Coordinates of C-alpha atoms in Angstrom, one line a residue:
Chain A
X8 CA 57.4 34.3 -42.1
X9 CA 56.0 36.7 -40.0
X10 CA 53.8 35.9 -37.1
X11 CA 51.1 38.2 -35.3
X12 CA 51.2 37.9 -31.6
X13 CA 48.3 39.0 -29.6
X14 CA 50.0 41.4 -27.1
X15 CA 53.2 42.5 -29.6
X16 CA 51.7 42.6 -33.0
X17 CA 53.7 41.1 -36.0
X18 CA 57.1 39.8 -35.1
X19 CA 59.3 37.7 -37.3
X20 CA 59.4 33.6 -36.8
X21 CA 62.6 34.2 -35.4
X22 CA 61.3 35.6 -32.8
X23 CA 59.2 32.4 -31.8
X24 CA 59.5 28.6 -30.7
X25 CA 58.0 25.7 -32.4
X26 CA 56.1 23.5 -30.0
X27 CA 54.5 21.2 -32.0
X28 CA 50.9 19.8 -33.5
X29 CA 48.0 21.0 -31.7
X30 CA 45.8 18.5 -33.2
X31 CA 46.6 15.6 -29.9
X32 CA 45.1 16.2 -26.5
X33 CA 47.1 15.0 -23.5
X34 CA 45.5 12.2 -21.5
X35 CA 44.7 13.0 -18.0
X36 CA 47.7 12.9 -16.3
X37 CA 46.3 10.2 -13.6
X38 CA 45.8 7.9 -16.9
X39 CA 47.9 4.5 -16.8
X40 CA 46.6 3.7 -20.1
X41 CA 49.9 2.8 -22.1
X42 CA 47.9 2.9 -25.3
X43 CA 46.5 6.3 -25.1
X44 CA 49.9 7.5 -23.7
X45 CA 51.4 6.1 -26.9
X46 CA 49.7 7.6 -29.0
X47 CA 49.9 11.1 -27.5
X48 CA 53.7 10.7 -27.3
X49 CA 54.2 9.2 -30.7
X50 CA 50.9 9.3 -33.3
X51 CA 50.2 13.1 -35.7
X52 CA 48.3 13.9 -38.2
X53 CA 50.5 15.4 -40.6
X54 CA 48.5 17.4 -41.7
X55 CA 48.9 18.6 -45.6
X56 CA 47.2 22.7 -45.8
X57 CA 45.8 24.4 -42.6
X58 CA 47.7 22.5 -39.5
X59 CA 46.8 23.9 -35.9
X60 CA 50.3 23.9 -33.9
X61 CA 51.4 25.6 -30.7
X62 CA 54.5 28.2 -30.9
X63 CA 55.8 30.3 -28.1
X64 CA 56.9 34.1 -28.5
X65 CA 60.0 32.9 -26.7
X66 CA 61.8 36.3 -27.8
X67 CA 59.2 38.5 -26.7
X68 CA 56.6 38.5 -24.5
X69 CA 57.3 34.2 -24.1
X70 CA 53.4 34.2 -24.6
X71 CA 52.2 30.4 -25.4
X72 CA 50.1 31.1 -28.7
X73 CA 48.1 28.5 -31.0
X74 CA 48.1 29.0 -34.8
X75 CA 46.4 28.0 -37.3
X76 CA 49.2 27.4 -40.3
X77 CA 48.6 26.1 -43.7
X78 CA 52.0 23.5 -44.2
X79 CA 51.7 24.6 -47.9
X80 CA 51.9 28.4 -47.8
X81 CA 52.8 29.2 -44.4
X82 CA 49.8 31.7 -44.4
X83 CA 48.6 31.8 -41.2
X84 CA 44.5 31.9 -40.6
X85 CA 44.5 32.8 -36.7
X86 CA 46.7 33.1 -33.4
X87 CA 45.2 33.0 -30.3
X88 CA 46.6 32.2 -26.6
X89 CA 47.1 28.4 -26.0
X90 CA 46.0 28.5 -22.3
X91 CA 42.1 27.8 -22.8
X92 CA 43.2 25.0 -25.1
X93 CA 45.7 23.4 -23.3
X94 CA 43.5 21.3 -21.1
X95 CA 44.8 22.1 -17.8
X96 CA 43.0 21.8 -14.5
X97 CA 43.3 24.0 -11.3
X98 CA 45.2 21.7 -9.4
X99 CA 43.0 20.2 -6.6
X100 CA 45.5 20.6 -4.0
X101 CA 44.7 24.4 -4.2
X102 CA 43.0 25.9 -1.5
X103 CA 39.8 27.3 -2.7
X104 CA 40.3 31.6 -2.5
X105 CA 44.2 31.2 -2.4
X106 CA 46.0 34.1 -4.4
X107 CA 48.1 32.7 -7.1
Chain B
X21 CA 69.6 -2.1 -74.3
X22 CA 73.4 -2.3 -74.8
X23 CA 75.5 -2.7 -71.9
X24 CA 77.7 0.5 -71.3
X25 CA 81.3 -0.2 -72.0
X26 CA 84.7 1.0 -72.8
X27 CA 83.8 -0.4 -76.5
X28 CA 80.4 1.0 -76.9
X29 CA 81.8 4.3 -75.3
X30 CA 84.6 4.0 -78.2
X31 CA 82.3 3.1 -80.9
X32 CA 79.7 6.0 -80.0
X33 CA 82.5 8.3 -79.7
X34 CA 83.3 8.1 -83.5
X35 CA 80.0 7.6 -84.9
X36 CA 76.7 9.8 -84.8
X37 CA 75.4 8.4 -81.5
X38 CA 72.8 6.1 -83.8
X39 CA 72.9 3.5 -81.2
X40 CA 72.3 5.1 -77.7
X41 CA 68.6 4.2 -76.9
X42 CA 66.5 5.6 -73.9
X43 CA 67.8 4.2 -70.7
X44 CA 64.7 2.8 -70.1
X45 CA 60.8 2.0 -71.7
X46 CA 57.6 4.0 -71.4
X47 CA 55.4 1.4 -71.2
X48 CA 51.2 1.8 -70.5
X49 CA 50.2 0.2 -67.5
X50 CA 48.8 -3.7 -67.5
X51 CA 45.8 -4.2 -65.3
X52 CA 47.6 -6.3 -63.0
X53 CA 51.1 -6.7 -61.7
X54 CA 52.5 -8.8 -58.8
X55 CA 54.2 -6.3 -56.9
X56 CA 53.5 -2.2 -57.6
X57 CA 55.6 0.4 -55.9
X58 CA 54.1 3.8 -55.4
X59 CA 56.9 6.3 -55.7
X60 CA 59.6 6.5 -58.3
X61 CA 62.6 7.8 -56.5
X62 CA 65.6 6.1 -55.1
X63 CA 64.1 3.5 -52.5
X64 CA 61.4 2.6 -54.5
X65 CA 63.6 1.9 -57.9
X66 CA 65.9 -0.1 -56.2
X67 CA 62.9 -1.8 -54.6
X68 CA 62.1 -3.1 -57.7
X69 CA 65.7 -3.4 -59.4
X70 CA 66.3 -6.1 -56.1
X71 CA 63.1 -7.4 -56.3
X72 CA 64.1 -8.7 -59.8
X73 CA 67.4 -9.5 -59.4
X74 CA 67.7 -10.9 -55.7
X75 CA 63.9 -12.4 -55.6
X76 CA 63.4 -13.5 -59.5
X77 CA 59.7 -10.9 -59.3
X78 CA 59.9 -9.3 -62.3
X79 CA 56.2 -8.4 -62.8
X80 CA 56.2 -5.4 -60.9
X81 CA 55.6 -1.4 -61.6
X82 CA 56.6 1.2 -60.4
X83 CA 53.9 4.4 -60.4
X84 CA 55.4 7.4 -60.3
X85 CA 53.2 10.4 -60.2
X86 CA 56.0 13.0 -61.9
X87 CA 59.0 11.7 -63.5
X88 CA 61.5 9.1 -61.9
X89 CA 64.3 10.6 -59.5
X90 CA 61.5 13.9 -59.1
X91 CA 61.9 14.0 -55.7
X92 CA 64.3 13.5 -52.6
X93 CA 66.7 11.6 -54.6
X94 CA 67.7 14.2 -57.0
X95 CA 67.6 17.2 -53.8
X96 CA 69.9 16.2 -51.5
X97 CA 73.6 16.5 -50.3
X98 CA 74.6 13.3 -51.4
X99 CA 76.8 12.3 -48.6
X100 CA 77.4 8.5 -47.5
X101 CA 78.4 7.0 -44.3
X102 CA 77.8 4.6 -42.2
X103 CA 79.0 5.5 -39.3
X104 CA 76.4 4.7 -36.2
X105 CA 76.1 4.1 -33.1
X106 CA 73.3 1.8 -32.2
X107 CA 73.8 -2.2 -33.6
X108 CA 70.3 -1.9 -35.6
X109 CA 71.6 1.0 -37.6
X110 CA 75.4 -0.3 -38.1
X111 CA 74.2 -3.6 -39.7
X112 CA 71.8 -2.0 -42.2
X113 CA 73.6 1.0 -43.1
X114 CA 77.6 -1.0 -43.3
X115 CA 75.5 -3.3 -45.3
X116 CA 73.9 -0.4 -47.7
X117 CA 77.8 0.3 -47.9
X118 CA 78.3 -2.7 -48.9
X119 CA 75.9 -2.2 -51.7
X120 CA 77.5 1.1 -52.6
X121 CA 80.9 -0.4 -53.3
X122 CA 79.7 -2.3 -55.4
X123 CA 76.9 -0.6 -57.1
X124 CA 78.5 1.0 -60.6
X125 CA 79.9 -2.4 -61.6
X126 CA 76.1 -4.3 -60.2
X127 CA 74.4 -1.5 -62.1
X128 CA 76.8 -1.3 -65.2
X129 CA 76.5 2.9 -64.6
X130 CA 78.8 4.6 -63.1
X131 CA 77.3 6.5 -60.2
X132 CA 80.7 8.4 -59.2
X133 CA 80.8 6.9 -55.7
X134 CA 83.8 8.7 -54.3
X135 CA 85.1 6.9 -51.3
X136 CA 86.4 10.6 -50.1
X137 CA 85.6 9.8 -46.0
X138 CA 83.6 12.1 -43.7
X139 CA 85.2 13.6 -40.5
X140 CA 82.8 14.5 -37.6
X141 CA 84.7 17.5 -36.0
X142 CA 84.0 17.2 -31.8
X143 CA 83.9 20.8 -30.4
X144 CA 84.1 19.7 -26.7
X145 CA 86.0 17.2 -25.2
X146 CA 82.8 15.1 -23.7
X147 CA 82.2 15.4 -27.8
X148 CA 85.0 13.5 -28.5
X149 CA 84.9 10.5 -25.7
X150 CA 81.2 10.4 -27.2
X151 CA 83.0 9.8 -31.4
X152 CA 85.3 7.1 -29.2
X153 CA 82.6 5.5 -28.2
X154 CA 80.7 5.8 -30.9
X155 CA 84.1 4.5 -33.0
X156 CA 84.8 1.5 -31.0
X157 CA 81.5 0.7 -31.4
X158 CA 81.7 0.7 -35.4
X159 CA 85.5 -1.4 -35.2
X160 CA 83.8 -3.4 -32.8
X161 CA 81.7 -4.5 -35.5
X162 CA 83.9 -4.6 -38.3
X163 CA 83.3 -1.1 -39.5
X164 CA 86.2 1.1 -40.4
X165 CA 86.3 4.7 -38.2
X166 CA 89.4 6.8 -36.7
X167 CA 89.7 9.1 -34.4
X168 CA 91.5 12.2 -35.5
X169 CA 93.7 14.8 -33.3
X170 CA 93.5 18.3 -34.4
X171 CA 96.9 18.5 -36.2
X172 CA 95.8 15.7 -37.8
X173 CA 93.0 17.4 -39.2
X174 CA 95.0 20.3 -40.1
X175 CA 97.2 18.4 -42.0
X176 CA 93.8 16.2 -43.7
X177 CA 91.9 19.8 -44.1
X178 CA 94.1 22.7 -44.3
X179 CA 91.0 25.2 -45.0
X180 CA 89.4 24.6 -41.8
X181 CA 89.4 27.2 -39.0
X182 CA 90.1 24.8 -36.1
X183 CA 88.8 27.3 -33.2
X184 CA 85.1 27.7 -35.2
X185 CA 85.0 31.7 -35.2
X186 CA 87.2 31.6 -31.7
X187 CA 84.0 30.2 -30.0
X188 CA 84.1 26.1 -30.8
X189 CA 88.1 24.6 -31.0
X190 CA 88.1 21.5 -32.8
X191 CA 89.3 18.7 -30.0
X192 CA 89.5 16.4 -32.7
X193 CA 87.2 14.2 -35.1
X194 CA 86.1 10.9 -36.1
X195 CA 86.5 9.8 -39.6
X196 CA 85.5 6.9 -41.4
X197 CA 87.4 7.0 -44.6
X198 CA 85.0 4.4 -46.2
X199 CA 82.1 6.9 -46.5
X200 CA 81.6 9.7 -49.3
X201 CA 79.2 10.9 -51.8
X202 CA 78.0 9.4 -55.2
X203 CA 76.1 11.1 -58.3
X204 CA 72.4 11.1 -56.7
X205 CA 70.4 11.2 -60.0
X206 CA 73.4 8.5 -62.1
X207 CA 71.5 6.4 -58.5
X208 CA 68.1 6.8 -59.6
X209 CA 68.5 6.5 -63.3
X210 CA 71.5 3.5 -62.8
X211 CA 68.8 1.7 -60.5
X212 CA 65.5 2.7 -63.3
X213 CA 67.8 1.4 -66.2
X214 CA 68.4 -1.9 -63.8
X215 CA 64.9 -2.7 -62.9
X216 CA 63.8 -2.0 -66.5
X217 CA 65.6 -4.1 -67.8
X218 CA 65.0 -7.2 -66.1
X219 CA 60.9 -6.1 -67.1
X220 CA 60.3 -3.8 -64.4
X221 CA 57.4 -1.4 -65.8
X222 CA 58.3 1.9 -64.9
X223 CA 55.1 4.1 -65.1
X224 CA 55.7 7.8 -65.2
X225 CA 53.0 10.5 -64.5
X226 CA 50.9 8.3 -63.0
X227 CA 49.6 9.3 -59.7
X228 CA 48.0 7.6 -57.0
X229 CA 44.5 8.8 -56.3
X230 CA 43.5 6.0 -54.0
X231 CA 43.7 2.0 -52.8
X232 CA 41.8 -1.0 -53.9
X233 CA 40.8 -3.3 -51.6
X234 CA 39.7 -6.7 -51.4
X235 CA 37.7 -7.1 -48.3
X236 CA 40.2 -5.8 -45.6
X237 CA 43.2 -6.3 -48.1
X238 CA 45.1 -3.7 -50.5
X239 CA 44.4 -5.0 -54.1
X240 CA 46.0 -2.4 -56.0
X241 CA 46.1 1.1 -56.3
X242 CA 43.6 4.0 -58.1
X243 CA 45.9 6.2 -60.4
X244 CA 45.4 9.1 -62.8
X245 CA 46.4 6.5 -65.7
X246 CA 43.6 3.9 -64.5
X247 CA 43.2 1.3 -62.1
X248 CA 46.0 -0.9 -61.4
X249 CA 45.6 -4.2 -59.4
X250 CA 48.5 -6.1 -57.5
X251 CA 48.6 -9.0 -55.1
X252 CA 51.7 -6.7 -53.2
X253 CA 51.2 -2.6 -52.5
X254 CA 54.7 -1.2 -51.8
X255 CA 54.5 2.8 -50.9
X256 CA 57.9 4.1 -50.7
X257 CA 56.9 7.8 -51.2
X258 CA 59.1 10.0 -48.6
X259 CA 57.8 13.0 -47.3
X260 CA 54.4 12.5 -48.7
X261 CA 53.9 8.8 -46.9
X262 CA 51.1 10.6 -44.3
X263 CA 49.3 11.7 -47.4
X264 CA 49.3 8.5 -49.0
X265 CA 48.4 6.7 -45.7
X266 CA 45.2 8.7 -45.3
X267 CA 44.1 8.1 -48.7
X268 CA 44.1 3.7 -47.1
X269 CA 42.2 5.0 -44.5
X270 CA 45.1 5.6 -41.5
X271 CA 45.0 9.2 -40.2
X272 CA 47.9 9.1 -37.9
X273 CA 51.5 7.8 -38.0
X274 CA 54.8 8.4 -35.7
X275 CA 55.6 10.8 -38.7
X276 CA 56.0 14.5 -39.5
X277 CA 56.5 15.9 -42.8
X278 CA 59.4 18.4 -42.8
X279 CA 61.7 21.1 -45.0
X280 CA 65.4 21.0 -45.2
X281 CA 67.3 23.3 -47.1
X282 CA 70.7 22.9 -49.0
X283 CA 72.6 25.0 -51.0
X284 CA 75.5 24.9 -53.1
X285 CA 77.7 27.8 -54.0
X286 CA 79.6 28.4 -57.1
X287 CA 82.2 26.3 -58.5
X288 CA 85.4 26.4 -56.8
X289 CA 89.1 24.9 -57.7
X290 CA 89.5 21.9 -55.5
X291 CA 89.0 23.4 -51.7
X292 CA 88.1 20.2 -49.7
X293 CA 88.4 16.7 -50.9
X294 CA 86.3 15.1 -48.0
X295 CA 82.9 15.2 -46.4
X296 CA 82.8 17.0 -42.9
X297 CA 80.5 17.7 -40.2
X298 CA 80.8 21.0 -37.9
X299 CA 79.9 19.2 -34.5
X300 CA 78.9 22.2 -32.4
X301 CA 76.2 23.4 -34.0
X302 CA 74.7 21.3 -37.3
X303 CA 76.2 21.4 -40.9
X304 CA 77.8 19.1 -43.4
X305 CA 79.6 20.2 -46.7
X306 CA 81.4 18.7 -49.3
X307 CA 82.7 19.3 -52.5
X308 CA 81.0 18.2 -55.6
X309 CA 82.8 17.1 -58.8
X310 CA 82.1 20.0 -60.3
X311 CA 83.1 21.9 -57.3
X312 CA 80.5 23.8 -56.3
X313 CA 80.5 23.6 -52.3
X314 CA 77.6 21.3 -51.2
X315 CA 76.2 21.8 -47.5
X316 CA 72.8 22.2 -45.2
X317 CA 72.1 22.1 -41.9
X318 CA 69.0 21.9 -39.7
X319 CA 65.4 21.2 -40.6
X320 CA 63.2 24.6 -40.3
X321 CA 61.8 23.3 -37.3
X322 CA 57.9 22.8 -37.9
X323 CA 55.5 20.8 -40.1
X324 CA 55.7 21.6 -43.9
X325 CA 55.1 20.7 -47.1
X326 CA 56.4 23.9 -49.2
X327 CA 59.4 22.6 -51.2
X328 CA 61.2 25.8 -49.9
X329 CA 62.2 26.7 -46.8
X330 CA 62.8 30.1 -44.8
X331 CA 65.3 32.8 -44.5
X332 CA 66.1 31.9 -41.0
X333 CA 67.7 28.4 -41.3
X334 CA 69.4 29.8 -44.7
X335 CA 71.4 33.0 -42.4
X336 CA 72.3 30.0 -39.6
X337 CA 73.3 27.2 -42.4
X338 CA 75.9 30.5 -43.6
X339 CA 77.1 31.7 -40.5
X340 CA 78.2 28.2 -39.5
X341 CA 79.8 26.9 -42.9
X342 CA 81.4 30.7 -42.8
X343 CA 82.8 30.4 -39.4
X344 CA 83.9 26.5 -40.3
X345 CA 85.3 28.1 -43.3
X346 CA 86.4 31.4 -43.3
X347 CA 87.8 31.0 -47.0
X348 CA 84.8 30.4 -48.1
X349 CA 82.8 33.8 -46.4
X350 CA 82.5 35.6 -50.3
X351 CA 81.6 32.5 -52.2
X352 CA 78.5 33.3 -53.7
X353 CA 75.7 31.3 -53.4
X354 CA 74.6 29.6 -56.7
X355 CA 71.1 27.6 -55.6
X356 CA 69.0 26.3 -52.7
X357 CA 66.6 24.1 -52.7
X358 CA 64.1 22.4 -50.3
X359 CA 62.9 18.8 -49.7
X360 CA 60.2 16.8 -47.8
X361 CA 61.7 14.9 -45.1
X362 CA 59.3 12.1 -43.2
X363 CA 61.0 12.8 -39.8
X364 CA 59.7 9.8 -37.8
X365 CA 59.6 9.9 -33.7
X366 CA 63.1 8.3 -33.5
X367 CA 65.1 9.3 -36.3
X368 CA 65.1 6.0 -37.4
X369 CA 63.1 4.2 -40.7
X370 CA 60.4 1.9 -40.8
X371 CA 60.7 -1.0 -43.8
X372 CA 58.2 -3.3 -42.9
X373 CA 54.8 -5.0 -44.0
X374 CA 52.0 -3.6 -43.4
X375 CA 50.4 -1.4 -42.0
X376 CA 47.6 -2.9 -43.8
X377 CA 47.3 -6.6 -45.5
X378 CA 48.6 -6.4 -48.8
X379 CA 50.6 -3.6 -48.0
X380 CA 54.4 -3.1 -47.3
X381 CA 55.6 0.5 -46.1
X382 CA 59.0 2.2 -46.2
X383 CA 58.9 5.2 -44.6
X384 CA 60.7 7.8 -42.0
X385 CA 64.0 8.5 -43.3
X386 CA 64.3 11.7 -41.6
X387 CA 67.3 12.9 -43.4
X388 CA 69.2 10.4 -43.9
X389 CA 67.5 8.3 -46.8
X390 CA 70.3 9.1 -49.5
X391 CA 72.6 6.8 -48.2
X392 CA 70.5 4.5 -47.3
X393 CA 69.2 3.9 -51.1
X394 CA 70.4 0.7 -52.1
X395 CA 70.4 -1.5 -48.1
X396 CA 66.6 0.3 -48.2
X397 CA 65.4 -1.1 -52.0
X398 CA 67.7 -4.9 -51.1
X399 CA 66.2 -4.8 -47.6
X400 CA 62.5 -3.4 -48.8
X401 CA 62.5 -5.9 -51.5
X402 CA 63.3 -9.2 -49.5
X403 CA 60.5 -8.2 -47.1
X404 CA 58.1 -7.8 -49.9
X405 CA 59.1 -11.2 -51.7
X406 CA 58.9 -13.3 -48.5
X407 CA 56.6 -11.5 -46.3
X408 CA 59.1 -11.1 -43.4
X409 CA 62.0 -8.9 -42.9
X410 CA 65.6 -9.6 -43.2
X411 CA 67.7 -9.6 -40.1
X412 CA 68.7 -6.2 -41.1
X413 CA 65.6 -4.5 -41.3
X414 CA 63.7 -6.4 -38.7
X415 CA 64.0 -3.8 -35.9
X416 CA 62.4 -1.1 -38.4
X417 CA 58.5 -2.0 -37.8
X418 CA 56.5 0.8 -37.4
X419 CA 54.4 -0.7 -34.1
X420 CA 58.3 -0.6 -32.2
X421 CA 57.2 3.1 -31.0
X422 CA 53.8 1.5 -29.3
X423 CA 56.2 -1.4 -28.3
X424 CA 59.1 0.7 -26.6
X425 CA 61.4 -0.3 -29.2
X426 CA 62.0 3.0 -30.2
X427 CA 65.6 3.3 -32.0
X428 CA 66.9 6.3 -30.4
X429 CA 69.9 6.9 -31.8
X430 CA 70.8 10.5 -30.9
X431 CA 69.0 9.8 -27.3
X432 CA 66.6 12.9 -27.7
X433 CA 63.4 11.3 -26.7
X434 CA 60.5 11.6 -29.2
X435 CA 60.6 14.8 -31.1
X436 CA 60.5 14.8 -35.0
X437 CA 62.5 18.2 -35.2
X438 CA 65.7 17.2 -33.7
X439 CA 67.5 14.2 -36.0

């Protein structure tokens, strides 16, 4: 299985970390709703063909990717970065025009 | 059907064979049963075999959408043990035991269950105060388990390398002599010839294309071969149980379908006469009758439902049993083959009713479910028949992840790609 990362180009699975089903958005972090946490922590799809799942080029450029994968074939449709669909925030505590 | 025997064996022997008959019927479907059981492979035929002999329900199908045994129950490594940590799992798996001592004389076919003991090899010494622990828990019990020292285990397995490849010395291992492996299709077809003879319908090519409902109950099931009514749904389909869910309407479940790879190598004269598991990274082998070497390792590591897995998991599963083994380094490989696993969120099962009324579910056997075939159908069946579970399956619901009941038994927290 070979896997096209954006930055190194095709790169065997070896090279890369499963991190799971992409299908489940993480409840906001302030959220004390045991249900919803449940369900993150525990609930998937399973999805049978095209499943979207989150790898990470750990033995390359540790890029955190998001692939489209079909669980039948292992042909994979599209890779693109996780970050704009991870969910996170700026953390508020920032000070506004602080470097990073 | 004739009851196998040392007379009918004799009286064959001489004689043109004119009065072996098919094992079992291929009857059409009725309109209605009692009970059906989607999925004809170990947990659901001994489902029905107990469900007729413990529970007197004999008016109960079994749908099968390929032929019976297609699935996990004739593609696996065929060990047996019993040998857990956590009370929930001792009692159900020493009692599935149980059922596997007895099982060739219950079933009257001989399902070659070899009583030839598995050793857990601890590479590390914290590895080995965790077998003692894990060993007093078993004797605590009642359940038989030893720890071994490392000349011991040279003495018990003369072909193992005890310093792994110079990078993981044995410390010692934990053996419970009572487990083993048995003939994994002589289970399903033993079990099919069991249930069909006490008027189990076992259906063939028939598969499930949807539920019938009754108002908010399950009244049957949709198949390829018609419609099929039943006052009881059991689903006992492995690796395909998300699937089957969706199709009654329920899009998630603490489940993930997964591939593990096994292999076995040529046939060999006798090299090891026990099962044993390489603690420091993952692998089990035995040796089969026929002596072909017998072993996997690790899941691939992320959702599938190809029957074959990849090249990666194939070069670790070698390196290990090589390094384990370094006899066996030019044994060539004779076949791999992949299977669906249902690797639930805590590497434990789920028997229960439900999800939905009507319904009753056994799912989640990570990879594990061989051994667990006949405590799984005895279990699975008494929850069907009296619409509660037994003691020893009553901590397997499916709401305990929602509850914080999880059944943890490695301790790795909720990940389907680790048990």
């Amino acid at each position: 299985m070979l896997i096209t990362c954006p930055y190194c180009g095709p790169r065997d699975v070896i090279e890369f970390t499963y991190q799971g089903d992409a299908n489940r958005a993480r409840p906001d972090l302030h959220s004390t709703d045991q249900a919803e946490w449940n369900a993150y922590t525990y609930d998937r799809v399973n999805t049978l063909a095209d499943h979207a799942e989150y790898w990470q080029h750990s033995g390359g450029c540790r890029a955190h990717l998001k692939l489209v994968r079909s669980t039948l074939t292992h042909a994979i449709s599209s890779v693109e970065f996780a970050r704009p669909h991870a969910g996170h925030k700026p953390s508020s505590r920032r000070k506004p025009g602080a470097s990073t | 059907m004739a009851e196998y025997s040392v007379f009918s064996l004799l009286r064959n022997a001489f004689s043109a064979t004119p009065d072996w008959k098919p094992a079992w019927r291929k009857p059409d479907p009725k309109p209605e049963y009692d009970v059906v059981i989607v999925g004809g492979g170990g947990h659901g035929l001994s489902t029905a075999y107990y469900l007729a002999k413990e529970h007197g329900i004999t008016n109960v199908a079994v749908v099968e959408r390929g032929w019976l045994g297609q699935g996990n129950i004739g593609r696996n490594t065929t060990m047996i043990r019993s040998n857990y940590l956590l009370p929930q799992n001792q009692h159900f798996y020493e009692h599935s035991m149980k059922l596997w001592e007895n099982l060739s004389h219950d079933l009257n076919y001989n399902v070659m269950f070899s009583q030839r003991g598995c050793l857990n090899l601890a590479n590390s010494t914290s590895q080995l105060d965790d077998f003692a622990r894990r060993g007093n828990a078993m004797r605590h019990v009642g359940i038989d388990a030893e720890l071994m020292t490392p000349q011991q285990i040279k003495a018990f397995l003369p072909a193992l390398d005890l310093n792994i490849g110079g990078r993981f010395p044995v410390y010692g291992g934990m053996i419970q002599r009572r487990a083993g492996t048995a003939r994994h299709d002589a289970v399903a077809w033993g079990y099919a010839r069991g249930a069909d003879r006490r008027g189990v319908d076992l259906l063939e090519n028939c598969e499930v294309t949807g539920f019938l409902r009754d108002g908010d109950r399950i009244a049957g099931v949709t198949t390829t071969r018609g419609e099929i009514r039943a006052k009881k749904v059991a689903v006992a389909v492995a690796g395909h149980t998300g699937q089957l869910m969706k199709m009654a309407g329920i899009d998630r479940l603490p489940i993930e379908s997964h591939v593990l790879q096994a292999f076995v190598s040529e046939g060999l004269k006798p090299f090891m006469d026990t099962v044993v598991t390489f603690g420091a990274g993952h692998l089990y082998v035995t040796q089969s009758d026929k002596g072909g070497m017998v072993f996997g390792g690790d899941i691939d590591g992320y959702n599938t439902y190809a029957q074959r897995g990849n090249l990666p998991i194939v070069e670790d599963v070698m390196s290990e049993l090589a390094a384990m083994f370094p006899g066996l380094s030019r044994v060539r490989l004779l076949r791999s083959w992949g299977g669906i696993m249902d690797m639930s969120m805590d590497g434990s099962p789920i028997i229960t009713a439900g999800p939905l009324p009507g319904m009753y579910l056994n799912a989640g056997w990570c990879y594990g479910g061989f051994k667990a075939t006949p405590a799984s159908g005895w279990c699975f069946a008494w929850t069907i028949a009296r619409d509660e579970p037994h003691p020893y399956n009553a901590a397997f619901t499916l709401d305990r992840f929602h509850r914080g009941l999880v059944i943890d038994e490695k301790g790795q927290g909720s990940t389907p790609r680790l048990h």
